[in-house]
Amino acid sequence: MFETNEVKNATQVAGPLEQMATMDHEQVLFCNDPDTGLKAIIAVHNTVLGPSLGGTRMWAYKNEAEALKDVLRLSRGMTFKSAISGLNLGGGKAVIIGDPHKDKSEALMRRFGQFVESLNGKYITAEDVGITTRDIEYVAEETEYVSGLPESRGGGGDPSPVTAYGVYMGMKAAAKFAFGSDSLEGKQIMVQGVGNVGYNLIKLLYEERAIIAVSDIYEARLKAVSEEFNVEVVNPDSVYDQNMDIYAPCALGATLNDDSLSRLKCNVIAGAANNQLEDENRHAAMIMDRGIVYAPDFLINAGGIINCYSEVIGYNREDAYRKTEHIYEVTRAVLEESRSNNEPANAVAIKMAQARINAMQTVRAKR
Ligand code: NAD
């Protein structure tokens, strides 16, 4: 799922070590435990800035190759996300192969926690798709290298409101760039996916009197959102054909592809979903050619990791929100450089992240 073409091409021909080399990974741990049924992969992409932090995703992958592709791609994204957000964290991610509704158990999660522990802090885990705060509490029975614990246990709780706040900041910066004002009042905004982040984003947009359209494949979520807010509900298949000023992808990855980009009529793309570009290079270039302002996903959805980082260094909600607010300034800087260099915003953001990693590597070498 969600892989870029770049990754797909690499994985069709390459074995795990070659794939790691192509994407610059430091270490990948394959975990197998027949007693609990655990099959997991932990990918540590880069630890120059600090321990790698990224959530664990539980998903019914079609096969191991698909799971490996996903974890390699996601962990690489985490490296750039933390680097551009100024966090002292590297990039990592884990996947558990299985159906989260059927295959999960306390024993499986605790066994997974033991594998996390075996990396001695090189990887810190948290929630991702298919993993709840309760699951993370089980993991925490076996390892201290965990974030995303509930507030009652000294953690930061659900990161989604913080993520939504960062997306909102990035969207405002992109709006300022596209329309000359960062006010979202009266702007037509299409929110695709009204889950944890989408819902919290809608709250913020609604307060600012944006004109909101929503779409989801989960009827219950749509019902809840349309009962609480005055929003237009759009069929999932017609999302890209709507008139809109801003498209906010908050569901799955890879929604920016040949099909959607040939149909989308918007000025700004700014949303929470990870890995929105199906092909990191080609589709970023297409977006720029079409004159659409793109707020890079890993930059503007960093609120969640900022919240987790705060938990690692001693949780302070105010500080997490303050750091998340800074996404506005970084997005502005990325978009300005993108315009003056005539280079896609995503590429500019990756360069900025990589520059910080390189600079800190030099500093580290002098310790
Ligand atoms: P979620 O599972 O709570 O919500 C996703 C929603 O998208 C669900 O309601 C689902 O039904 C809907 N959806 C799935 N396919 C769809 C489709 N084709 N069309 C419309 N809707 C569809 O997840 P979330 O926590 O809100 O995260 C949303 C996205 O943001 C994910 O890509 C996630 O990786 C990313 N993200 C989340 C966080 C966080 O703090 N939760 C942080 C960074 C990035």
mmCIF file of C-alpha atoms and ligand atoms in Angstrom:
data_model
loop_
_atom_site.group_PDB
_atom_site.id
_atom_site.type_symbol
_atom_site.label_atom_id
_atom_site.label_comp_id
_atom_site.label_asym_id
_atom_site.label_seq_id
_atom_site.Cartn_x
_atom_site.Cartn_y
_atom_site.Cartn_z
ATOM 1 C CA MET A 1 0.000 0.000 0.000
ATOM 2 C CA PHE A 2 0.910 3.677 -0.326
ATOM 3 C CA GLU A 3 4.382 3.041 -1.771
ATOM 4 C CA THR A 4 5.975 5.487 -4.165
ATOM 5 C CA ASN A 5 6.958 4.255 -7.628
ATOM 6 C CA GLU A 6 10.550 4.851 -6.688
ATOM 7 C CA VAL A 7 10.228 2.344 -3.855
ATOM 8 C CA LYS A 8 8.127 -0.046 -5.955
ATOM 9 C CA ASN A 9 10.800 -0.167 -8.643
ATOM 10 C CA ALA A 10 13.556 -0.729 -6.111
ATOM 11 C CA THR A 11 11.669 -3.526 -4.362
ATOM 12 C CA GLN A 12 10.724 -5.397 -7.533
ATOM 13 C CA VAL A 13 14.342 -6.149 -8.219
ATOM 14 C CA ALA A 14 16.101 -5.933 -4.894
ATOM 15 C CA GLY A 15 16.388 -8.029 -1.748
ATOM 16 C CA PRO A 16 16.020 -6.491 1.733
ATOM 17 C CA LEU A 17 19.653 -5.394 2.100
ATOM 18 C CA GLU A 18 19.689 -3.794 -1.314
ATOM 19 C CA GLN A 19 16.430 -2.004 -0.566
ATOM 20 C CA MET A 20 17.937 -0.734 2.689
ATOM 21 C CA ALA A 21 20.966 0.511 0.790
ATOM 22 C CA THR A 22 18.829 2.253 -1.849
ATOM 23 C CA MET A 23 16.906 4.123 0.810
ATOM 24 C CA ASP A 24 19.858 4.604 3.201
ATOM 25 C CA HIS A 25 18.598 2.591 6.151
ATOM 26 C CA GLU A 26 20.852 1.824 9.095
ATOM 27 C CA GLN A 27 19.171 -1.288 10.461
ATOM 28 C CA VAL A 28 16.111 -3.450 9.985
ATOM 29 C CA LEU A 29 14.969 -5.984 12.575
ATOM 30 C CA PHE A 30 12.694 -8.856 11.519
ATOM 31 C CA CYS A 31 10.706 -10.220 14.467
ATOM 32 C CA ASN A 32 9.060 -13.653 14.574
ATOM 33 C CA ASP A 33 7.333 -15.309 17.514
ATOM 34 C CA PRO A 34 5.225 -18.404 16.733
ATOM 35 C CA ASP A 35 3.723 -18.531 20.263
ATOM 36 C CA THR A 36 1.964 -15.187 19.920
ATOM 37 C CA GLY A 37 1.777 -15.143 16.107
ATOM 38 C CA LEU A 38 3.875 -11.999 16.001
ATOM 39 C CA LYS A 39 5.462 -11.127 12.681
ATOM 40 C CA ALA A 40 6.888 -7.633 12.684
ATOM 41 C CA ILE A 41 9.545 -5.491 11.055
ATOM 42 C CA ILE A 42 11.261 -2.573 12.784
ATOM 43 C CA ALA A 43 13.118 -0.186 10.469
ATOM 44 C CA VAL A 44 15.692 2.267 11.792
ATOM 45 C CA HIS A 45 16.382 4.704 8.986
ATOM 46 C CA ASN A 46 18.729 7.256 10.506
ATOM 47 C CA THR A 47 19.920 8.039 14.043
ATOM 48 C CA VAL A 48 22.245 10.972 13.417
ATOM 49 C CA LEU A 49 19.983 13.431 15.238
ATOM 50 C CA GLY A 50 18.948 11.054 18.014
ATOM 51 C CA PRO A 51 17.067 7.812 18.648
ATOM 52 C CA SER A 52 14.696 6.901 15.853
ATOM 53 C CA LEU A 53 11.064 7.543 16.776
ATOM 54 C CA GLY A 54 8.011 6.514 14.809
ATOM 55 C CA GLY A 55 4.785 4.645 15.365
ATOM 56 C CA THR A 56 3.938 1.004 14.895
ATOM 57 C CA ARG A 57 1.401 0.222 12.190
ATOM 58 C CA MET A 58 -0.636 -2.978 12.279
ATOM 59 C CA TRP A 59 -2.063 -3.865 8.890
ATOM 60 C CA ALA A 60 -3.162 -6.973 7.015
ATOM 61 C CA TYR A 61 -0.431 -6.681 4.392
ATOM 62 C CA LYS A 62 -0.854 -8.958 1.401
ATOM 63 C CA ASN A 63 2.670 -10.299 1.850
ATOM 64 C CA GLU A 64 5.990 -9.618 3.569
ATOM 65 C CA ALA A 65 7.378 -7.676 0.622
ATOM 66 C CA GLU A 66 4.539 -5.187 0.896
ATOM 67 C CA ALA A 67 5.127 -4.806 4.637
ATOM 68 C CA LEU A 68 8.853 -4.251 4.113
ATOM 69 C CA LYS A 69 8.215 -1.599 1.452
ATOM 70 C CA ASP A 70 5.834 0.215 3.743
ATOM 71 C CA VAL A 71 8.111 0.216 6.785
ATOM 72 C CA LEU A 72 11.158 1.334 4.786
ATOM 73 C CA ARG A 73 9.255 4.173 3.165
ATOM 74 C CA LEU A 74 7.555 5.299 6.370
ATOM 75 C CA SER A 75 10.745 5.261 8.454
ATOM 76 C CA ARG A 76 12.577 7.353 5.850
ATOM 77 C CA GLY A 77 9.739 9.880 6.018
ATOM 78 C CA MET A 78 10.119 10.050 9.809
ATOM 79 C CA THR A 79 13.776 11.018 9.453
ATOM 80 C CA PHE A 80 12.874 14.060 7.355
ATOM 81 C CA LYS A 81 9.866 14.916 9.519
ATOM 82 C CA SER A 82 11.868 15.116 12.738
ATOM 83 C CA ALA A 83 14.841 16.797 11.088
ATOM 84 C CA ILE A 84 12.843 19.641 9.535
ATOM 85 C CA SER A 85 10.911 20.092 12.783
ATOM 86 C CA GLY A 86 14.132 20.746 14.688
ATOM 87 C CA LEU A 87 13.724 17.671 16.898
ATOM 88 C CA ASN A 88 16.664 15.670 18.225
ATOM 89 C CA LEU A 89 15.242 12.484 16.820
ATOM 90 C CA GLY A 90 16.053 10.122 14.010
ATOM 91 C CA GLY A 91 13.578 8.262 11.828
ATOM 92 C CA GLY A 92 12.167 4.822 12.492
ATOM 93 C CA LYS A 93 8.938 2.926 12.140
ATOM 94 C CA ALA A 94 7.574 -0.559 12.785
ATOM 95 C CA VAL A 95 4.931 -2.696 11.141
ATOM 96 C CA ILE A 96 3.126 -5.705 12.555
ATOM 97 C CA ILE A 97 1.702 -8.000 9.904
ATOM 98 C CA GLY A 98 -1.874 -8.909 10.785
ATOM 99 C CA ASP A 99 -5.444 -7.742 11.055
ATOM 100 C CA PRO A 100 -5.672 -5.349 14.011
ATOM 101 C CA HIS A 101 -9.307 -6.367 14.593
ATOM 102 C CA LYS A 102 -8.561 -10.102 14.776
ATOM 103 C CA ASP A 103 -4.910 -10.858 15.393
ATOM 104 C CA LYS A 104 -4.004 -8.538 18.243
ATOM 105 C CA SER A 105 -3.527 -9.706 21.833
ATOM 106 C CA GLU A 106 -1.849 -8.554 25.010
ATOM 107 C CA ALA A 107 0.784 -11.282 24.558
ATOM 108 C CA LEU A 108 1.534 -10.239 20.975
ATOM 109 C CA MET A 109 1.945 -6.588 21.920
ATOM 110 C CA ARG A 110 4.153 -7.433 24.912
ATOM 111 C CA ARG A 111 6.319 -9.740 22.802
ATOM 112 C CA PHE A 112 6.637 -6.896 20.300
ATOM 113 C CA GLY A 113 7.711 -4.672 23.214
ATOM 114 C CA GLN A 114 10.542 -7.114 23.971
ATOM 115 C CA PHE A 115 11.838 -6.768 20.414
ATOM 116 C CA VAL A 116 11.708 -2.956 20.758
ATOM 117 C CA GLU A 117 13.655 -3.306 24.030
ATOM 118 C CA SER A 118 16.291 -5.434 22.279
ATOM 119 C CA LEU A 119 17.305 -2.374 20.236
ATOM 120 C CA ASN A 120 18.353 -0.632 23.486
ATOM 121 C CA GLY A 121 16.745 2.698 22.709
ATOM 122 C CA LYS A 122 17.806 3.023 19.093
ATOM 123 C CA TYR A 123 14.093 2.864 18.269
ATOM 124 C CA ILE A 124 11.222 4.392 20.277
ATOM 125 C CA THR A 125 7.732 3.315 19.310
ATOM 126 C CA ALA A 126 4.265 4.934 19.450
ATOM 127 C CA GLU A 127 0.795 4.466 17.933
ATOM 128 C CA ASP A 128 0.072 4.405 14.225
ATOM 129 C CA VAL A 129 -2.733 2.973 12.091
ATOM 130 C CA GLY A 130 -4.245 -0.093 13.803
ATOM 131 C CA ILE A 131 -2.550 0.501 17.176
ATOM 132 C CA THR A 132 -4.330 2.066 20.130
ATOM 133 C CA THR A 133 -3.124 3.722 23.308
ATOM 134 C CA ARG A 134 -4.135 0.545 25.156
ATOM 135 C CA ASP A 135 -1.810 -1.509 22.923
ATOM 136 C CA ILE A 136 1.016 0.897 23.628
ATOM 137 C CA GLU A 137 0.427 0.414 27.346
ATOM 138 C CA TYR A 138 1.037 -3.332 26.826
ATOM 139 C CA VAL A 139 4.226 -2.573 24.913
ATOM 140 C CA ALA A 140 5.296 -0.322 27.800
ATOM 141 C CA GLU A 141 5.141 -3.323 30.163
ATOM 142 C CA GLU A 142 8.202 -4.700 28.359
ATOM 143 C CA THR A 143 10.174 -1.634 27.321
ATOM 144 C CA GLU A 144 10.722 1.936 28.376
ATOM 145 C CA TYR A 145 11.262 2.964 24.735
ATOM 146 C CA VAL A 146 7.662 4.016 24.186
ATOM 147 C CA SER A 147 5.808 7.276 23.669
ATOM 148 C CA GLY A 148 2.138 8.016 23.077
ATOM 149 C CA LEU A 149 1.120 6.880 26.549
ATOM 150 C CA PRO A 150 -2.110 8.259 28.007
ATOM 151 C CA GLU A 151 -1.998 11.448 30.056
ATOM 152 C CA SER A 152 -2.907 9.449 33.161
ATOM 153 C CA ARG A 153 0.463 7.688 32.787
ATOM 154 C CA GLY A 154 2.447 10.877 32.236
ATOM 155 C CA GLY A 155 2.205 10.743 28.456
ATOM 156 C CA GLY A 156 0.904 13.213 25.913
ATOM 157 C CA GLY A 157 -2.264 11.306 25.055
ATOM 158 C CA ASP A 158 -3.814 11.329 21.594
ATOM 159 C CA PRO A 159 -1.509 13.325 19.279
ATOM 160 C CA SER A 160 -4.228 13.956 16.655
ATOM 161 C CA PRO A 161 -5.339 17.409 17.898
ATOM 162 C CA VAL A 162 -1.706 18.574 17.822
ATOM 163 C CA THR A 163 -1.238 17.085 14.347
ATOM 164 C CA ALA A 164 -4.391 18.866 13.171
ATOM 165 C CA TYR A 165 -3.115 22.154 14.605
ATOM 166 C CA GLY A 166 0.126 21.799 12.643
ATOM 167 C CA VAL A 167 -1.756 21.004 9.447
ATOM 168 C CA TYR A 168 -3.876 24.098 10.058
ATOM 169 C CA MET A 169 -0.729 26.225 10.508
ATOM 170 C CA GLY A 170 0.817 24.814 7.320
ATOM 171 C CA MET A 171 -2.441 25.362 5.436
ATOM 172 C CA LYS A 172 -2.591 28.991 6.562
ATOM 173 C CA ALA A 173 1.001 29.593 5.461
ATOM 174 C CA ALA A 174 0.230 28.046 2.070
ATOM 175 C CA ALA A 175 -2.968 30.122 1.793
ATOM 176 C CA LYS A 176 -0.986 33.297 2.470
ATOM 177 C CA PHE A 177 1.345 32.286 -0.317
ATOM 178 C CA ALA A 178 -1.439 31.465 -2.780
ATOM 179 C CA PHE A 179 -4.059 34.083 -1.949
ATOM 180 C CA GLY A 180 -2.082 36.879 -0.249
ATOM 181 C CA SER A 181 -3.859 36.365 3.086
ATOM 182 C CA ASP A 182 -3.715 33.513 5.565
ATOM 183 C CA SER A 183 -7.356 33.904 6.500
ATOM 184 C CA LEU A 184 -9.337 30.780 5.645
ATOM 185 C CA GLU A 185 -12.689 32.521 6.069
ATOM 186 C CA GLY A 186 -14.870 31.805 3.049
ATOM 187 C CA LYS A 187 -12.330 29.444 1.492
ATOM 188 C CA GLN A 188 -13.771 26.243 0.042
ATOM 189 C CA ILE A 189 -11.868 23.410 1.692
ATOM 190 C CA MET A 190 -12.251 19.734 0.857
ATOM 191 C CA VAL A 191 -11.260 17.491 3.789
ATOM 192 C CA GLN A 192 -10.789 13.921 2.573
ATOM 193 C CA GLY A 193 -10.926 11.574 5.567
ATOM 194 C CA VAL A 194 -12.671 12.682 8.750
ATOM 195 C CA GLY A 195 -10.870 10.412 11.201
ATOM 196 C CA ASN A 196 -8.892 11.586 14.220
ATOM 197 C CA VAL A 197 -6.918 14.312 12.447
ATOM 198 C CA GLY A 198 -9.570 15.247 9.873
ATOM 199 C CA TYR A 199 -12.136 15.780 12.613
ATOM 200 C CA ASN A 200 -9.845 18.036 14.656
ATOM 201 C CA LEU A 201 -8.877 19.969 11.535
ATOM 202 C CA ILE A 202 -12.539 20.569 10.691
ATOM 203 C CA LYS A 203 -13.047 22.024 14.173
ATOM 204 C CA LEU A 204 -10.338 24.627 13.529
ATOM 205 C CA LEU A 205 -11.543 25.399 10.000
ATOM 206 C CA TYR A 206 -15.115 25.716 11.178
ATOM 207 C CA GLU A 207 -14.118 28.237 13.846
ATOM 208 C CA GLU A 208 -12.515 30.275 11.092
ATOM 209 C CA ARG A 209 -15.691 30.151 8.985
ATOM 210 C CA ALA A 210 -14.267 28.195 6.065
ATOM 211 C CA ILE A 211 -16.748 26.526 3.696
ATOM 212 C CA ILE A 212 -16.085 22.851 4.338
ATOM 213 C CA ALA A 213 -16.791 19.763 2.258
ATOM 214 C CA VAL A 214 -15.977 16.330 3.653
ATOM 215 C CA SER A 215 -15.601 12.817 2.370
ATOM 216 C CA ASP A 216 -15.018 9.446 4.034
ATOM 217 C CA ILE A 217 -15.666 5.804 3.299
ATOM 218 C CA TYR A 218 -16.832 5.228 6.870
ATOM 219 C CA GLU A 219 -20.502 6.243 7.133
ATOM 220 C CA ALA A 220 -20.502 6.562 10.927
ATOM 221 C CA ARG A 221 -17.723 9.160 10.874
ATOM 222 C CA LEU A 222 -19.474 11.145 8.159
ATOM 223 C CA LYS A 223 -22.700 11.108 10.095
ATOM 224 C CA ALA A 224 -21.023 12.296 13.300
ATOM 225 C CA VAL A 225 -19.192 15.123 11.540
ATOM 226 C CA SER A 226 -22.171 16.326 9.532
ATOM 227 C CA GLU A 227 -24.342 16.337 12.652
ATOM 228 C CA GLU A 228 -21.829 18.482 14.532
ATOM 229 C CA PHE A 229 -20.798 20.885 11.751
ATOM 230 C CA ASN A 230 -22.450 22.500 8.761
ATOM 231 C CA VAL A 231 -20.502 20.663 6.044
ATOM 232 C CA GLU A 232 -21.239 19.344 2.573
ATOM 233 C CA VAL A 233 -20.767 15.589 2.195
ATOM 234 C CA VAL A 234 -19.078 14.496 -1.022
ATOM 235 C CA ASN A 235 -18.992 11.006 -2.487
ATOM 236 C CA PRO A 236 -15.428 9.557 -2.216
ATOM 237 C CA ASP A 237 -15.285 9.057 -5.992
ATOM 238 C CA SER A 238 -16.039 12.706 -6.795
ATOM 239 C CA VAL A 239 -13.590 14.369 -4.402
ATOM 240 C CA TYR A 240 -11.157 15.398 -7.150
ATOM 241 C CA ASP A 241 -13.917 16.844 -9.359
ATOM 242 C CA GLN A 242 -15.206 19.325 -6.783
ATOM 243 C CA ASN A 243 -14.702 23.056 -6.972
ATOM 244 C CA MET A 244 -12.397 23.915 -4.103
ATOM 245 C CA ASP A 245 -9.714 26.375 -3.062
ATOM 246 C CA ILE A 246 -7.880 23.923 -0.829
ATOM 247 C CA TYR A 247 -7.613 20.144 -0.936
ATOM 248 C CA ALA A 248 -6.766 18.600 2.453
ATOM 249 C CA PRO A 249 -5.879 14.884 2.133
ATOM 250 C CA CYS A 250 -6.365 13.403 5.601
ATOM 251 C CA ALA A 251 -7.009 9.741 4.754
ATOM 252 C CA LEU A 252 -4.560 7.540 2.885
ATOM 253 C CA GLY A 253 -1.254 8.147 1.138
ATOM 254 C CA ALA A 254 -0.601 8.314 -2.628
ATOM 255 C CA THR A 255 -3.709 10.371 -3.412
ATOM 256 C CA LEU A 256 -1.574 12.775 -5.444
ATOM 257 C CA ASN A 257 -1.160 10.750 -8.611
ATOM 258 C CA ASP A 258 -1.738 10.955 -12.378
ATOM 259 C CA ASP A 259 -5.473 10.534 -12.038
ATOM 260 C CA SER A 260 -6.156 12.963 -9.177
ATOM 261 C CA LEU A 261 -3.778 15.621 -10.508
ATOM 262 C CA SER A 262 -5.461 15.602 -13.899
ATOM 263 C CA ARG A 263 -8.779 16.312 -12.182
ATOM 264 C CA LEU A 264 -8.011 18.491 -9.160
ATOM 265 C CA LYS A 265 -9.086 22.118 -9.431
ATOM 266 C CA CYS A 266 -7.542 23.792 -6.404
ATOM 267 C CA ASN A 267 -4.946 26.429 -5.520
ATOM 268 C CA VAL A 268 -3.512 24.766 -2.431
ATOM 269 C CA ILE A 269 -2.881 21.214 -1.237
ATOM 270 C CA ALA A 270 -2.322 20.896 2.507
ATOM 271 C CA GLY A 271 -3.296 17.836 4.532
ATOM 272 C CA ALA A 272 -2.285 15.306 7.183
ATOM 273 C CA ALA A 273 -1.869 12.064 5.249
ATOM 274 C CA ASN A 274 1.637 10.595 5.082
ATOM 275 C CA ASN A 275 3.293 10.049 1.694
ATOM 276 C CA GLN A 276 0.672 11.880 -0.342
ATOM 277 C CA LEU A 277 2.786 11.889 -3.511
ATOM 278 C CA GLU A 278 2.533 8.576 -5.313
ATOM 279 C CA ASP A 279 5.810 9.369 -7.039
ATOM 280 C CA GLU A 280 7.922 11.753 -4.986
ATOM 281 C CA ASN A 281 9.593 13.404 -7.981
ATOM 282 C CA ARG A 282 7.121 13.195 -10.838
ATOM 283 C CA HIS A 283 3.981 14.201 -8.979
ATOM 284 C CA ALA A 284 5.713 17.009 -7.062
ATOM 285 C CA ALA A 285 6.793 18.411 -10.434
ATOM 286 C CA MET A 286 3.269 18.021 -11.844
ATOM 287 C CA ILE A 287 1.835 19.975 -8.914
ATOM 288 C CA MET A 288 4.292 22.799 -9.497
ATOM 289 C CA ASP A 289 3.611 22.840 -13.236
ATOM 290 C CA ARG A 290 -0.077 23.207 -12.528
ATOM 291 C CA GLY A 291 0.622 26.252 -10.331
ATOM 292 C CA ILE A 292 -0.729 24.586 -7.176
ATOM 293 C CA VAL A 293 0.888 25.546 -3.863
ATOM 294 C CA TYR A 294 1.869 22.341 -2.060
ATOM 295 C CA ALA A 295 2.578 22.234 1.675
ATOM 296 C CA PRO A 296 4.782 19.114 2.073
ATOM 297 C CA ASP A 297 3.041 16.420 4.125
ATOM 298 C CA PHE A 298 5.934 15.443 6.392
ATOM 299 C CA LEU A 299 6.457 19.095 7.287
ATOM 300 C CA ILE A 300 2.901 20.084 8.158
ATOM 301 C CA ASN A 301 1.787 16.810 9.809
ATOM 302 C CA ALA A 302 4.689 16.877 12.293
ATOM 303 C CA GLY A 303 2.519 17.945 15.262
ATOM 304 C CA GLY A 304 2.129 14.313 16.323
ATOM 305 C CA ILE A 305 5.855 13.614 16.443
ATOM 306 C CA ILE A 306 6.453 16.957 18.156
ATOM 307 C CA ASN A 307 3.974 15.833 20.825
ATOM 308 C CA CYS A 308 5.771 12.470 21.162
ATOM 309 C CA TYR A 309 9.150 14.185 21.427
ATOM 310 C CA SER A 310 7.805 16.371 24.212
ATOM 311 C CA GLU A 311 6.821 13.174 25.985
ATOM 312 C CA VAL A 312 10.333 11.757 25.629
ATOM 313 C CA ILE A 313 11.957 14.873 27.142
ATOM 314 C CA GLY A 314 9.204 15.480 29.773
ATOM 315 C CA TYR A 315 5.706 16.239 28.565
ATOM 316 C CA ASN A 316 4.652 19.870 28.271
ATOM 317 C CA ARG A 317 1.530 20.425 26.169
ATOM 318 C CA GLU A 318 2.078 24.176 25.852
ATOM 319 C CA ASP A 319 5.581 23.644 24.530
ATOM 320 C CA ALA A 320 4.345 21.014 22.055
ATOM 321 C CA TYR A 321 1.763 23.463 20.670
ATOM 322 C CA ARG A 322 4.327 26.287 20.559
ATOM 323 C CA LYS A 323 6.740 24.138 18.534
ATOM 324 C CA THR A 324 3.894 23.000 16.289
ATOM 325 C CA GLU A 325 2.905 26.604 15.609
ATOM 326 C CA HIS A 326 6.367 27.101 14.121
ATOM 327 C CA ILE A 327 5.244 24.922 11.182
ATOM 328 C CA TYR A 328 3.745 28.140 9.773
ATOM 329 C CA GLU A 329 7.178 29.799 9.492
ATOM 330 C CA VAL A 330 8.941 26.736 8.115
ATOM 331 C CA THR A 331 6.222 26.218 5.482
ATOM 332 C CA ARG A 332 6.551 29.864 4.461
ATOM 333 C CA ALA A 333 10.341 29.491 4.130
ATOM 334 C CA VAL A 334 9.974 26.279 2.075
ATOM 335 C CA LEU A 335 7.448 27.857 -0.285
ATOM 336 C CA GLU A 336 9.569 30.963 -0.768
ATOM 337 C CA GLU A 337 12.636 28.913 -1.607
ATOM 338 C CA SER A 338 10.553 26.716 -3.893
ATOM 339 C CA ARG A 339 9.435 29.780 -5.809
ATOM 340 C CA SER A 340 12.824 31.464 -6.027
ATOM 341 C CA ASN A 341 14.633 28.247 -7.079
ATOM 342 C CA ASN A 342 11.764 27.005 -9.266
ATOM 343 C CA GLU A 343 11.988 23.690 -7.422
ATOM 344 C CA PRO A 344 9.089 21.595 -6.044
ATOM 345 C CA ALA A 345 8.292 22.380 -2.409
ATOM 346 C CA ASN A 346 8.672 18.729 -1.403
ATOM 347 C CA ALA A 347 12.221 18.596 -2.761
ATOM 348 C CA VAL A 348 13.082 21.861 -1.003
ATOM 349 C CA ALA A 349 11.757 20.507 2.305
ATOM 350 C CA ILE A 350 13.777 17.279 1.949
ATOM 351 C CA LYS A 351 16.908 19.314 1.221
ATOM 352 C CA MET A 352 16.339 21.452 4.329
ATOM 353 C CA ALA A 353 15.880 18.342 6.466
ATOM 354 C CA GLN A 354 18.966 16.685 4.985
ATOM 355 C CA ALA A 355 21.029 19.847 5.505
ATOM 356 C CA ARG A 356 20.255 19.779 9.238
ATOM 357 C CA ILE A 357 21.198 16.090 9.451
ATOM 358 C CA ASN A 358 24.483 16.751 7.645
ATOM 359 C CA ALA A 359 25.313 19.744 9.836
ATOM 360 C CA MET A 360 24.602 17.823 13.043
ATOM 361 C CA GLN A 361 26.688 14.900 11.818
ATOM 362 C CA THR A 362 29.630 17.281 11.582
ATOM 363 C CA VAL A 363 28.964 18.607 15.080
ATOM 364 C CA ARG A 364 28.693 15.062 16.438
ATOM 365 C CA ALA A 365 31.990 14.058 14.870
ATOM 366 C CA LYS A 366 33.701 16.772 16.941
ATOM 367 C CA ARG A 367 32.417 15.512 20.299
HETATM 368 P P1 NAD B 1 -7.846 7.699 11.056
HETATM 369 O O1 NAD B 1 -7.743 6.251 10.745
HETATM 370 O O2 NAD B 1 -8.425 8.136 12.357
HETATM 371 O O3 NAD B 1 -8.686 8.450 9.909
HETATM 372 C C1 NAD B 1 -8.547 8.209 8.557
HETATM 373 C C2 NAD B 1 -9.949 8.344 7.945
HETATM 374 O O4 NAD B 1 -9.821 8.248 6.519
HETATM 375 C C3 NAD B 1 -10.909 7.228 8.370
HETATM 376 O O5 NAD B 1 -12.108 7.803 8.878
HETATM 377 C C4 NAD B 1 -11.134 6.439 7.081
HETATM 378 O O6 NAD B 1 -12.428 5.876 7.007
HETATM 379 C C5 NAD B 1 -10.923 7.508 6.035
HETATM 380 N N1 NAD B 1 -10.634 7.009 4.699
HETATM 381 C C6 NAD B 1 -9.908 5.921 4.316
HETATM 382 N N2 NAD B 1 -9.911 5.800 2.982
HETATM 383 C C7 NAD B 1 -10.621 6.850 2.482
HETATM 384 C C8 NAD B 1 -10.960 7.284 1.180
HETATM 385 N N3 NAD B 1 -10.572 6.624 0.101
HETATM 386 N N4 NAD B 1 -11.703 8.416 1.063
HETATM 387 C C9 NAD B 1 -12.111 9.100 2.136
HETATM 388 N N5 NAD B 1 -11.817 8.725 3.407
HETATM 389 C C10 NAD B 1 -11.091 7.620 3.571
HETATM 390 O O7 NAD B 1 -6.371 8.285 10.859
HETATM 391 P P2 NAD B 1 -5.796 9.668 11.399
HETATM 392 O O8 NAD B 1 -5.079 9.443 12.656
HETATM 393 O O9 NAD B 1 -6.846 10.736 11.329
HETATM 394 O O10 NAD B 1 -4.679 9.964 10.290
HETATM 395 C C11 NAD B 1 -5.038 10.451 9.007
HETATM 396 C C12 NAD B 1 -3.786 10.504 8.143
HETATM 397 O O11 NAD B 1 -2.821 11.385 8.737
HETATM 398 C C13 NAD B 1 -3.071 9.143 7.984
HETATM 399 O O12 NAD B 1 -2.519 9.077 6.693
HETATM 400 C C14 NAD B 1 -1.955 9.216 9.020
HETATM 401 O O13 NAD B 1 -0.858 8.394 8.659
HETATM 402 C C15 NAD B 1 -1.601 10.690 8.964
HETATM 403 N N6 NAD B 1 -1.010 11.197 10.204
HETATM 404 C C16 NAD B 1 -1.669 11.090 11.383
HETATM 405 C C17 NAD B 1 -1.101 11.601 12.563
HETATM 406 C C18 NAD B 1 -1.824 11.536 13.880
HETATM 407 O O14 NAD B 1 -1.409 12.231 14.830
HETATM 408 N N7 NAD B 1 -2.903 10.789 13.997
HETATM 409 C C19 NAD B 1 0.173 12.193 12.513
HETATM 410 C C20 NAD B 1 0.829 12.306 11.280
HETATM 411 C C21 NAD B 1 0.230 11.793 10.134
#
